[in-house]
Coordinates of C-alpha atoms (C1' of nucleotides) in Angstrom, one line a residue:
Chain A
X5 CA -16.1 -6.3 -1.4
X6 CA -20.3 -6.9 -1.7
X7 CA -21.8 -3.2 -4.2
X8 CA -25.2 -1.8 -2.9
X9 CA -28.0 -3.0 -4.1
X10 CA -29.5 -2.4 -7.4
X11 CA -31.7 0.0 -6.6
X12 CA -31.8 3.5 -4.9
X13 CA -28.4 5.5 -6.9
X14 CA -25.8 5.6 -4.0
X15 CA -23.9 8.8 -6.1
X16 CA -21.1 6.0 -5.8
X17 CA -22.0 3.6 -7.7
X18 CA -19.3 3.9 -10.4
X19 CA -16.7 4.3 -7.3
X20 CA -17.8 1.0 -5.9
X21 CA -17.3 -0.1 -9.6
X22 CA -13.8 1.2 -9.8
X23 CA -12.5 0.2 -6.3
X24 CA -14.1 -3.2 -5.9
X25 CA -11.3 -3.2 -9.2
X26 CA -8.6 -1.8 -7.6
X27 CA -9.0 -4.1 -4.7
X28 CA -9.2 -7.8 -6.9
X29 CA -5.7 -5.7 -8.6
X30 CA -4.4 -5.8 -5.8
X31 CA -5.7 -8.4 -4.3
X32 CA -4.8 -11.7 -7.0
X33 CA -3.0 -13.8 -7.7
X34 CA -1.1 -12.8 -10.7
X35 CA -1.7 -10.2 -12.5
X36 CA -4.9 -9.8 -14.3
X37 CA -5.8 -8.9 -17.6
X38 CA -8.7 -6.0 -18.8
X39 CA -10.7 -8.8 -20.3
X40 CA -11.1 -11.0 -17.2
X41 CA -11.7 -8.1 -14.3
X42 CA -14.4 -6.7 -16.9
X43 CA -15.7 -10.4 -16.4
X44 CA -15.2 -11.1 -13.2
X45 CA -16.8 -7.9 -11.9
X46 CA -19.7 -8.0 -14.6
X47 CA -18.3 -4.9 -16.2
X48 CA -18.5 -4.3 -20.3
X49 CA -14.7 -4.0 -21.4
X50 CA -15.4 -0.9 -22.3
X51 CA -16.5 0.0 -18.2
X52 CA -13.5 -1.4 -17.2
X53 CA -10.8 -0.8 -19.7
X54 CA -12.3 3.7 -19.1
X55 CA -12.5 3.0 -15.0
X56 CA -8.8 0.8 -15.2
X57 CA -7.4 3.5 -16.9
X58 CA -9.3 6.6 -14.9
X59 CA -6.9 4.5 -11.2
X60 CA -3.9 4.5 -14.1
X61 CA -3.7 8.1 -15.3
X62 CA -3.7 8.6 -10.8
X63 CA -1.0 5.9 -10.4
X64 CA -3.3 3.6 -8.4
X65 CA -2.8 0.3 -10.7
X66 CA 0.1 0.0 -14.0
X67 CA 0.4 -2.0 -17.6
X68 CA 2.8 -4.6 -16.3
X69 CA 4.8 -6.0 -20.3
X70 CA 1.3 -8.0 -21.1
X71 CA -0.3 -5.4 -20.4
X72 CA -2.6 -6.6 -17.1
X73 CA -2.5 -4.8 -14.3
X74 CA -0.4 -4.7 -11.4
X75 CA -0.3 -2.5 -8.3
X76 CA 0.5 1.4 -9.5
X77 CA 3.3 3.7 -8.4
X78 CA 1.1 5.3 -5.7
X79 CA 0.5 2.0 -4.1
X80 CA 4.1 1.2 -4.1
X81 CA 5.3 3.9 -2.7
X82 CA 2.9 3.5 0.5
X83 CA 3.9 0.1 0.6
X84 CA 7.7 0.9 0.4
X85 CA 6.6 4.1 3.4
X86 CA 4.4 1.6 5.3
X87 CA 7.3 -0.9 5.1
X88 CA 9.2 1.4 7.9
X89 CA 6.7 -0.4 9.5
X90 CA 6.8 -3.6 8.5
X91 CA 10.8 -3.8 9.1
X92 CA 10.3 -3.2 12.7
X93 CA 7.8 -5.6 13.3
X94 CA 9.7 -7.7 11.1
X95 CA 12.5 -7.4 13.6
X96 CA 10.3 -7.6 16.5
X97 CA 8.5 -10.5 16.0
X98 CA 10.5 -13.2 17.6
X99 CA 10.7 -10.8 20.4
X100 CA 7.1 -11.1 19.9
X101 CA 6.9 -15.3 19.6
X102 CA 9.5 -15.6 21.9
X103 CA 6.7 -13.4 24.9
X104 CA 4.0 -15.1 23.7
X105 CA 5.7 -18.6 24.3
X106 CA 7.3 -17.6 28.0
X107 CA 3.9 -16.2 29.3
X108 CA 1.7 -17.5 27.2
X109 CA -0.5 -13.8 26.5
X110 CA -1.0 -11.9 23.8
X111 CA 2.2 -9.9 22.7
X112 CA 2.1 -6.3 20.5
X113 CA 4.1 -4.5 19.2
X114 CA 3.3 -0.7 18.4
X115 CA 4.4 2.9 17.8
X116 CA 3.1 6.2 17.7
X117 CA 0.6 7.2 15.3
X118 CA -0.1 11.1 15.8
X119 CA -2.1 11.6 19.0
X120 CA -2.8 8.1 19.5
X121 CA -1.3 3.9 19.8
X122 CA -0.9 2.3 16.9
X123 CA -0.6 -1.7 16.7
X124 CA 2.1 -3.0 14.2
X125 CA 2.0 -6.8 14.7
X126 CA 0.6 -9.1 17.5
X127 CA 1.4 -12.4 18.5
X128 CA -1.8 -14.0 20.8
X129 CA -1.2 -16.0 23.3
X130 CA -2.2 -20.1 24.3
X131 CA -5.6 -19.1 25.3
X132 CA -8.3 -18.8 23.7
X133 CA -9.1 -15.7 26.0
X134 CA -7.3 -13.1 25.1
X135 CA -7.2 -10.1 23.1
X136 CA -8.6 -9.7 20.2
X137 CA -6.6 -9.2 17.2
X138 CA -5.4 -5.4 17.0
X139 CA -3.5 -4.8 14.6
X140 CA -4.0 -0.9 12.0
X141 CA -5.8 -0.7 15.1
X142 CA -5.2 2.7 17.4
X143 CA -6.2 2.9 21.0
X144 CA -5.1 5.8 23.1
X145 CA -2.4 6.9 24.7
X146 CA -3.1 8.1 28.4
X147 CA -4.8 4.0 29.1
X148 CA -3.0 2.4 26.8
X149 CA 1.0 0.6 28.3
X150 CA 1.8 1.0 25.3
X151 CA 0.9 4.4 25.1
X152 CA 2.2 4.6 28.2
X153 CA 5.7 4.4 27.4
X154 CA 5.6 6.3 24.8
X155 CA 5.0 9.1 26.2
X156 CA 6.7 8.6 29.2
X157 CA 10.5 7.4 27.5
X158 CA 9.1 10.8 24.5
X159 CA 8.5 8.5 21.3
X160 CA 5.1 11.3 21.8
X161 CA 4.3 14.3 23.2
X162 CA 1.5 14.3 25.4
X163 CA -1.8 15.1 23.8
X164 CA -3.6 18.8 25.0
X165 CA -7.2 18.3 25.7
X166 CA -9.1 15.9 29.0
X167 CA -8.5 12.3 28.8
X168 CA -11.5 10.4 27.8
X169 CA -12.5 8.3 30.5
X170 CA -12.8 4.5 29.0
X171 CA -13.0 2.8 32.7
X172 CA -13.5 3.8 36.0
X173 CA -10.0 3.4 36.7
X174 CA -9.3 5.5 33.8
X175 CA -6.8 8.1 34.4
X176 CA -8.5 11.7 33.2
X177 CA -6.5 14.0 35.0
X178 CA -3.2 15.5 33.1
X179 CA -1.2 15.6 37.1
X180 CA -2.5 11.9 38.2
X181 CA -1.1 11.3 34.2
X182 CA 1.9 13.0 34.7
X183 CA 3.1 11.0 37.8
X184 CA 2.0 8.1 36.4
X185 CA 4.5 8.7 34.0
X186 CA 7.0 9.2 36.0
X187 CA 6.6 6.1 37.8
X188 CA 7.0 4.9 34.0
X189 CA 10.3 6.7 34.1
X190 CA 11.6 5.1 37.0
X191 CA 10.4 1.4 36.3
X192 CA 11.1 1.5 33.0
X193 CA 8.0 -0.4 32.0
X194 CA 4.0 0.4 31.8
X195 CA 0.9 -0.9 33.3
X196 CA -2.7 -1.1 33.1
X197 CA -5.2 -2.7 35.1
X198 CA -9.0 -1.6 33.9
X199 CA -8.3 1.4 32.3
X200 CA -8.2 0.5 28.9
X201 CA -11.9 -1.8 29.8
X202 CA -12.3 -3.4 32.9
X203 CA -11.4 -6.4 33.0
X204 CA -7.9 -6.3 30.5
X205 CA -4.5 -6.0 31.8
X206 CA -1.1 -5.0 29.9
X207 CA 2.3 -4.3 30.7
X208 CA 4.6 -3.0 27.7
X209 CA 8.3 -1.7 28.0
X210 CA 9.6 0.2 25.9
X211 CA 12.4 -0.4 22.3
X212 CA 15.3 1.6 21.3
X213 CA 17.1 2.7 18.8
X214 CA 20.4 2.5 17.7
X215 CA 20.9 6.1 20.0
X216 CA 19.3 5.0 22.1
X217 CA 15.4 6.8 21.5
X218 CA 12.0 4.7 22.3
X219 CA 10.4 4.4 18.4
X220 CA 7.9 2.2 19.9
X221 CA 6.8 -1.1 22.9
X222 CA 6.4 -3.8 23.2
X223 CA 3.5 -5.2 25.6
X224 CA 1.6 -8.5 27.4
X225 CA -2.3 -8.4 27.6
X226 CA -4.3 -10.5 29.0
X227 CA -7.5 -11.2 31.5
X228 CA -6.7 -8.9 34.8
X229 CA -8.0 -12.8 35.9
X230 CA -5.0 -13.7 34.6
X231 CA -3.1 -11.4 34.9
X232 CA -3.0 -10.2 38.6
X233 CA -1.4 -7.7 40.1
X234 CA 1.5 -9.9 42.3
X235 CA 2.6 -11.1 38.4
X236 CA 2.9 -7.7 36.9
X237 CA 6.3 -6.8 38.4
X238 CA 8.4 -9.9 36.8
X239 CA 6.5 -9.3 33.3
X240 CA 7.9 -5.7 33.8
X241 CA 11.4 -6.9 34.5
X242 CA 10.5 -9.7 31.4
X243 CA 10.0 -7.0 29.2
X244 CA 12.6 -5.1 30.4
X245 CA 14.9 -8.0 29.8
X246 CA 13.5 -9.5 27.1
X247 CA 13.4 -6.2 24.6
X248 CA 17.3 -5.0 25.4
X249 CA 18.4 -8.2 24.4
X250 CA 16.9 -6.8 21.4
X251 CA 17.4 -3.6 21.4
X252 CA 20.4 -2.2 19.1
X253 CA 21.4 -0.2 21.4
X254 CA 25.4 0.0 21.8
X255 CA 26.4 -3.2 20.5
X256 CA 24.7 -2.9 17.4
X257 CA 27.5 0.7 17.4
X258 CA 29.9 -0.8 17.7
X259 CA 29.9 -3.6 14.9
X260 CA 28.6 0.5 12.9
X261 CA 32.1 1.7 13.4
X262 CA 34.6 0.9 10.5
Chain R
X30 CA -2.2 13.9 -10.2
X31 CA -3.7 16.5 -13.1
X32 CA -7.8 15.7 -13.7
X33 CA -7.9 15.2 -17.4
X34 CA -9.4 19.0 -18.3
X35 CA -12.9 20.4 -18.7
X36 CA -14.3 19.3 -22.3
X37 CA -15.1 15.6 -22.7
X38 CA -15.6 13.9 -20.5
X39 CA -13.9 10.1 -20.1
X40 CA -16.4 8.6 -19.4
X41 CA -14.5 8.4 -15.3
X42 CA -14.7 11.6 -14.4
X43 CA -16.1 10.3 -10.7
X44 CA -13.2 8.3 -10.7
X45 CA -10.0 10.2 -11.6
X46 CA -12.4 12.0 -8.5
X47 CA -13.1 9.9 -5.7
X48 CA -8.6 7.7 -7.4
X49 CA -7.4 11.5 -6.8
X50 CA -8.8 12.1 -3.4
X51 CA -7.7 8.3 -2.4
X52 CA -4.0 9.1 -3.7
X53 CA -4.1 12.6 -1.1
X54 CA -4.6 10.7 1.8
X55 CA -1.6 7.8 1.1
X56 CA 0.2 10.0 0.5
X57 CA -0.8 13.0 3.6
X58 CA 1.6 13.3 6.0
X59 CA -1.7 13.2 8.3
X60 CA -5.5 12.1 8.2
X61 CA -6.5 14.5 6.2
X62 CA -10.9 15.4 7.5
X63 CA -13.0 15.2 5.1
X64 CA -13.4 19.2 4.5
X65 CA -10.0 19.4 3.6
X66 CA -10.3 17.0 0.9
X67 CA -12.9 18.6 -0.1
X68 CA -11.2 22.1 0.0
X69 CA -8.7 20.7 -1.8
X70 CA -9.5 19.3 -4.8
X71 CA -12.5 21.5 -5.1
X72 CA -15.1 19.4 -4.3
X73 CA -18.5 19.7 -2.1
X74 CA -18.5 18.1 0.8
X75 CA -21.4 16.1 0.6
X76 CA -19.4 15.0 -2.7
X77 CA -17.1 14.2 -0.9
X78 CA -19.2 12.9 1.6
X79 CA -20.3 10.0 -1.3
X80 CA -16.9 9.2 -2.6
X81 CA -15.1 8.3 0.3
X82 CA -17.7 6.5 1.4
X83 CA -17.1 4.3 -1.3
X84 CA -13.3 4.4 -1.3
X85 CA -14.4 2.6 2.7
X86 CA -17.0 0.0 1.6
X87 CA -14.3 -0.6 -0.1
X88 CA -11.9 -1.1 2.5
X89 CA -9.5 1.5 0.9
X90 CA -9.6 4.2 3.6
X91 CA -11.0 4.1 7.1
X92 CA -11.7 6.4 9.7
X93 CA -9.3 7.1 12.4
X94 CA -11.0 8.4 16.0
X95 CA -11.0 11.5 14.3
X96 CA -12.7 11.0 11.4
X97 CA -9.8 11.6 10.0
X98 CA -8.7 9.1 6.7
X99 CA -6.5 6.5 6.1
X100 CA -5.8 3.7 4.8
X101 CA -7.9 1.5 4.6
X102 CA -7.5 -2.7 4.5
X103 CA -7.0 -3.5 1.4
X104 CA -4.5 -1.7 1.4
X105 CA -3.4 -2.7 4.4
X106 CA -2.8 -5.9 4.0
X107 CA -1.6 -4.9 0.3
X108 CA 1.4 -3.0 2.2
X109 CA 2.0 -6.1 4.1
X110 CA 2.0 -8.3 1.0
X111 CA 5.0 -5.8 -0.3
X112 CA 6.8 -5.7 2.3
X113 CA 8.0 -9.1 2.0
X114 CA 10.4 -7.5 -0.8
X115 CA 11.1 -4.7 1.7
X116 CA 12.3 -6.8 4.6
X117 CA 14.8 -8.3 1.7
X118 CA 15.0 -4.8 1.2
X119 CA 16.2 -3.8 4.7
X120 CA 18.7 -6.5 4.4
X121 CA 20.5 -6.3 1.4
X122 CA 20.1 -2.4 2.2
X123 CA 24.3 -2.5 2.8
X124 CA 25.2 -4.8 0.2
X125 CA 24.8 -2.5 -2.3
X126 CA 25.7 0.2 -0.3
X127 CA 29.5 -2.1 0.1
X128 CA 29.2 -2.6 -3.7
X129 CA 28.6 0.5 -5.1
X130 CA 31.3 2.5 -3.4
X131 CA 33.6 -0.6 -4.2
X132 CA 33.1 -0.3 -8.2
X133 CA 31.7 3.1 -8.1
X134 CA 28.5 1.3 -10.2
X135 CA 25.4 1.3 -9.8
X136 CA 24.2 -1.4 -7.9
X137 CA 19.9 -4.0 -7.8
X138 CA 19.1 -5.7 -6.1
X139 CA 15.9 -7.9 -7.9
X140 CA 13.3 -11.5 -8.1
X141 CA 11.3 -12.7 -10.4
X142 CA 8.1 -11.9 -10.9
X143 CA 6.3 -13.4 -13.0
X144 CA 8.6 -14.1 -16.2
X145 CA 10.7 -11.0 -15.8
X146 CA 12.8 -9.4 -13.6
X147 CA 11.7 -7.3 -10.7
X148 CA 13.9 -4.2 -9.5
X149 CA 13.1 -4.2 -5.3
X150 CA 16.0 -2.0 -4.6
X151 CA 18.9 0.7 -5.7
X152 CA 22.2 2.7 -4.7
X153 CA 23.5 4.8 -7.3
X154 CA 27.5 4.6 -7.9
X155 CA 29.6 7.6 -8.0
X156 CA 29.1 8.5 -12.1
X157 CA 26.8 11.5 -12.9
X158 CA 26.4 8.9 -15.8
X159 CA 24.9 5.5 -14.0
X160 CA 21.3 3.3 -15.2
X161 CA 18.4 5.8 -14.6
X162 CA 15.8 4.4 -11.7
X163 CA 15.2 1.0 -12.3
X164 CA 13.4 0.3 -8.9
X165 CA 9.2 -1.2 -9.8
X166 CA 10.6 -1.3 -13.4
X167 CA 10.3 -4.1 -15.7
X168 CA 13.3 -6.3 -17.2
X169 CA 13.2 -9.5 -19.3
X170 CA 14.8 -12.4 -18.1
X171 CA 17.0 -14.1 -20.6
X172 CA 18.8 -10.3 -21.2
X173 CA 19.5 -8.7 -18.1
X174 CA 22.3 -10.4 -15.4
X175 CA 20.1 -10.3 -13.2
X176 CA 17.3 -12.3 -15.1
X177 CA 20.3 -15.0 -16.4
X178 CA 21.3 -15.5 -12.8
X179 CA 17.3 -16.2 -11.3
X180 CA 16.9 -18.6 -14.4
X181 CA 20.3 -20.2 -14.0
X182 CA 19.7 -21.2 -10.3
X183 CA 16.2 -22.2 -10.9
X184 CA 14.1 -19.4 -8.8
X185 CA 12.2 -19.1 -11.9
X186 CA 12.0 -21.3 -15.0
X187 CA 13.3 -20.5 -17.9
X188 CA 10.3 -18.4 -19.8
X189 CA 8.6 -20.3 -23.0
X190 CA 7.8 -18.8 -25.8
X191 CA 10.1 -16.2 -27.8
X192 CA 12.8 -14.1 -26.9
X193 CA 12.4 -10.3 -28.2
X194 CA 16.1 -9.5 -29.1
X195 CA 16.7 -6.3 -27.3
X196 CA 19.7 -5.4 -29.7
X197 CA 21.7 -7.4 -32.1
X198 CA 23.9 -9.4 -29.1
X199 CA 20.8 -9.9 -27.5
X200 CA 20.3 -14.0 -26.9
X201 CA 17.9 -14.9 -28.9
X202 CA 17.3 -18.5 -29.1
X203 CA 16.8 -21.1 -26.8
X204 CA 19.0 -22.8 -26.8
X205 CA 22.4 -20.6 -26.7
X206 CA 20.3 -19.4 -23.8
X207 CA 20.4 -22.7 -21.8
X208 CA 23.8 -23.1 -22.3
X209 CA 24.9 -19.4 -21.8
X210 CA 22.7 -20.7 -18.4
X211 CA 25.1 -23.4 -17.4
X212 CA 28.1 -21.4 -18.4
X213 CA 26.7 -19.2 -15.8
X214 CA 25.9 -22.3 -13.0
X215 CA 29.5 -23.0 -14.1
X216 CA 30.4 -19.2 -12.8
X217 CA 28.4 -18.4 -10.1
X218 CA 28.2 -15.6 -11.9
X219 CA 26.2 -13.6 -15.0
X220 CA 27.0 -11.3 -17.5
X221 CA 25.7 -9.2 -20.0
X222 CA 27.5 -6.4 -22.4
X223 CA 25.2 -4.9 -24.6
X224 CA 21.7 -7.2 -24.6
X225 CA 20.0 -5.4 -22.8
X226 CA 20.6 -2.0 -23.8
X227 CA 23.8 -0.9 -26.2
X228 CA 26.7 0.1 -25.1
X229 CA 24.7 -1.5 -21.6
X230 CA 26.8 -3.7 -19.1
X231 CA 25.7 -5.7 -15.8
X232 CA 27.9 -7.9 -14.3
X233 CA 25.5 -10.1 -11.3
X234 CA 24.9 -12.9 -9.2
X235 CA 22.3 -14.8 -6.8
X236 CA 21.0 -14.0 -3.3
X237 CA 20.4 -17.2 -1.0
X238 CA 18.3 -18.3 1.8
X239 CA 19.6 -20.3 4.3
X240 CA 17.6 -22.9 2.6
X241 CA 20.4 -22.7 0.1
X242 CA 17.7 -21.7 -2.6
X243 CA 18.3 -18.4 -4.6
X244 CA 16.1 -16.1 -3.5
X245 CA 17.3 -12.5 -5.2
X246 CA 20.0 -11.4 -7.6
X247 CA 22.1 -8.5 -6.7
X248 CA 23.8 -6.8 -10.4
X249 CA 27.0 -4.1 -10.8
X250 CA 25.7 -1.8 -14.0
X251 CA 27.4 0.6 -15.5
X252 CA 28.5 1.6 -19.6
X253 CA 30.2 -0.1 -21.0
X254 CA 32.8 2.3 -21.5
X255 CA 33.3 2.0 -18.4
X256 CA 32.7 -1.8 -17.7
X257 CA 34.8 -2.9 -20.0
X258 CA 35.3 -6.4 -20.7
X259 CA 39.0 -7.1 -18.6
X260 CA 37.0 -5.8 -15.8
X261 CA 34.3 -8.5 -15.2
X262 CA 35.9 -11.5 -14.0
X263 CA 37.0 -9.9 -10.9
X264 CA 33.9 -8.0 -10.8
X265 CA 32.5 -10.6 -10.9
X266 CA 34.3 -12.8 -8.6
X267 CA 34.0 -9.9 -6.5
X268 CA 30.7 -10.3 -6.4
X269 CA 30.4 -13.3 -5.0
X270 CA 32.3 -12.5 -2.4
X271 CA 30.2 -10.1 -0.9
X272 CA 27.2 -12.7 -1.2
X273 CA 28.4 -14.6 0.3
X274 CA 29.1 -12.7 3.1
X275 CA 25.1 -11.9 3.0
X276 CA 23.7 -15.1 2.7
X277 CA 22.3 -16.7 6.4
X278 CA 23.5 -20.2 4.8
X279 CA 25.0 -22.2 7.2
X280 CA 26.2 -20.0 9.6
X281 CA 22.7 -18.6 10.0
X282 CA 21.7 -21.9 10.4
X283 CA 23.8 -23.0 12.9
X284 CA 22.8 -19.7 15.6
X285 CA 19.4 -20.9 14.9
X286 CA 19.8 -24.6 16.5
X287 CA 19.4 -24.7 20.1
Chain T
dA18 C1' -24.7 25.6 30.8
dA19 C1' -25.2 28.0 26.7
dC20 C1' -23.7 28.9 21.8
dA21 C1' -20.4 29.7 18.3
dG22 C1' -18.2 27.1 14.9
dT23 C1' -17.2 22.6 13.0
dG24 C1' -16.6 18.6 10.9
dG25 C1' -19.8 15.5 8.3
dT26 C1' -24.2 13.5 6.7
dT27 C1' -29.3 13.2 3.7
dC28 C1' -31.5 15.6 0.4
dC29 C1' -33.0 16.5 -4.2
dA30 C1' -33.9 19.3 -8.9
dC31 C1' -31.6 19.0 -12.5
dA32 C1' -28.1 18.6 -15.7
dT33 C1' -24.3 15.6 -16.7
dT34 C1' -21.9 11.9 -17.7
dA35 C1' -21.8 6.5 -17.5
dT36 C1' -23.0 2.9 -20.2
dG37 C1' -22.7 -1.2 -23.1
dA38 C1' -23.0 -2.5 -27.8
dA39 C1' -20.8 -2.0 -32.0
dA40 C1' -17.0 -1.5 -35.3
dC41 C1' -12.1 -1.0 -34.6
dT42 C1' -7.1 -2.2 -33.9
dC43 C1' -3.8 -5.2 -33.0
dT44 C1' -1.5 -9.0 -31.5
dT45 C1' -0.4 -13.6 -30.7
dG46 C1' 0.2 -18.8 -32.1
dG47 C1' -1.5 -22.7 -35.2
Chain I
dC25 C1' -2.6 -16.1 -43.7
dC26 C1' -6.2 -16.4 -40.9
dA27 C1' -9.0 -16.6 -36.7
dA28 C1' -9.0 -15.6 -32.1
dG29 C1' -8.3 -12.6 -27.9
dA30 C1' -7.5 -8.7 -25.9
dG31 C1' -8.2 -4.3 -24.4
dT32 C1' -10.0 0.9 -27.8
dT33 C1' -13.3 4.0 -29.3
dT34 C1' -17.4 5.6 -30.7
dC35 C1' -22.4 7.3 -29.4
dA36 C1' -26.7 6.6 -28.3
dT37 C1' -29.8 6.9 -24.5
dA38 C1' -30.9 5.7 -19.5
dA39 C1' -29.0 6.5 -15.7
dT40 C1' -26.7 9.0 -11.9
dG41 C1' -22.9 12.3 -10.1
dT42 C1' -23.6 17.0 -8.8
dG43 C1' -23.8 20.7 -4.9
dG44 C1' -26.8 23.6 -2.0
dA45 C1' -29.0 24.2 1.5
dA46 C1' -30.6 22.2 5.6
dC47 C1' -29.4 19.4 9.2
dC48 C1' -27.5 16.8 12.8
dA49 C1' -23.4 16.1 16.1
dC50 C1' -19.4 16.9 17.9
dT51 C1' -15.9 20.2 21.0
dG52 C1' -14.2 24.5 22.7
dT53 C1' -15.1 28.7 24.6
dT54 C1' -17.7 31.8 27.5

DNA sequence: AACAGTGGTTCCACATTATGAAACTCTTGG
DNA sequence: CCAAGAGTTTCATAATGTGGAACCACTGTT
């Protein structure tokens, strides 16, 4: 992360510097010493000492037994909270890989986050042409296959307000959206074609927890030229079939009982 | 996180303030807006804007589609890296719970981190008296049961340098330590009694991956008054038995083969 | 279509502090 | 015991962090 050029102050140079120190601590292969951080960032030891002490006060860094810097409690807690998603990722990575292998296209695992879809994991397909990396990205609910699944199966409510028209094919009225979600429930999977972006098609199906609640969705995405309408029903059924094999629904419950 | 009192400057007030904003973003139940953060932290909107922009430049925060603040890529990457441990935690939490139920004592899951033991997870026992929360804490290798296991089974080398004498019972010479590790290998489990702290006894056993390598250790810990010497052999064998049931060794390999 | 309200950015004068050199303390290894 | 390295504290000084005000953009309501 480049710091701003020497010259006009930004009113946040110290914050840029301290943030760069924090990122260095987080990305270090082994916990760095204060002197090492000062040297690497062109800071006086006294400056580095004050900055790291401030980060330490706020729980962003801590010192290990050697006095070297590691992530602090605030970040460890953040990582733990994030690991809820990571466990979901780890458990379903084989599913994404398998679907990518079978279909040759990019697959994604996503959850609802606020009034959007958040992609947690992605396995790229065999083609050079496919979606760019969506992990960490947010997608709208109403015009993504993932979002339609999450709404249809009550993982997230249909958001209020107007629907953004991303392309001329995007669903833009609430009535059309509700009708579409009815279809998704009936079929068990969702489809978009040129709704999120021209030339982009996706199919998605729900992932359920042990109680049968939908907690995430899995999709296959690719260019509309490859994912032709004729292929979509079979893709949908494939997703349903493969996701059911991965769900803990019922089978896991029996195992859990003493 | 309290900011320093009004008065003598610390040379890092801006960093304290910006760090507090970052922590607020990470701990927010829903992504906060800039105006909300400014208000909550007693800052002018212009100040909050500059600070958050600096955090954003360094990848510590990002803005979602509504302009609200969420963790940035540097932190998401950090959380992902940390989730290696979290997967281990999730998979072995039932083991810790079972051991805590059977023994009534506190159980821990730990890995080697540098030249120390890092506790990743803990399940408290039935008693009010037990260890405090060790998660995130670092313990020395040579005088913890967990550390002895990790050294004995080559999850971590025996560190160079002098051995810190924590109590009068602590192993303090390299020769004694190596002899002790020989015993651990022979028995399959490690024991400490009043070595880490007076009155504290622990038993630990290894956790292996699919290739049989030791990647973590699990321990039962309690006061020496409850974990008497007579109980330790049976506890050790219990740990061996229970951890073997959880290991993917061999059984998982067969399942993994096509 | 117009307007009010809200969120966020930019500017700039000024008060406040962030900076680094130097001195000091502490720890470790030879 | 001593040298070297790591880290902390002090303080004079240069640099910047601050917040109010003005402005822009967007959204929702009428």
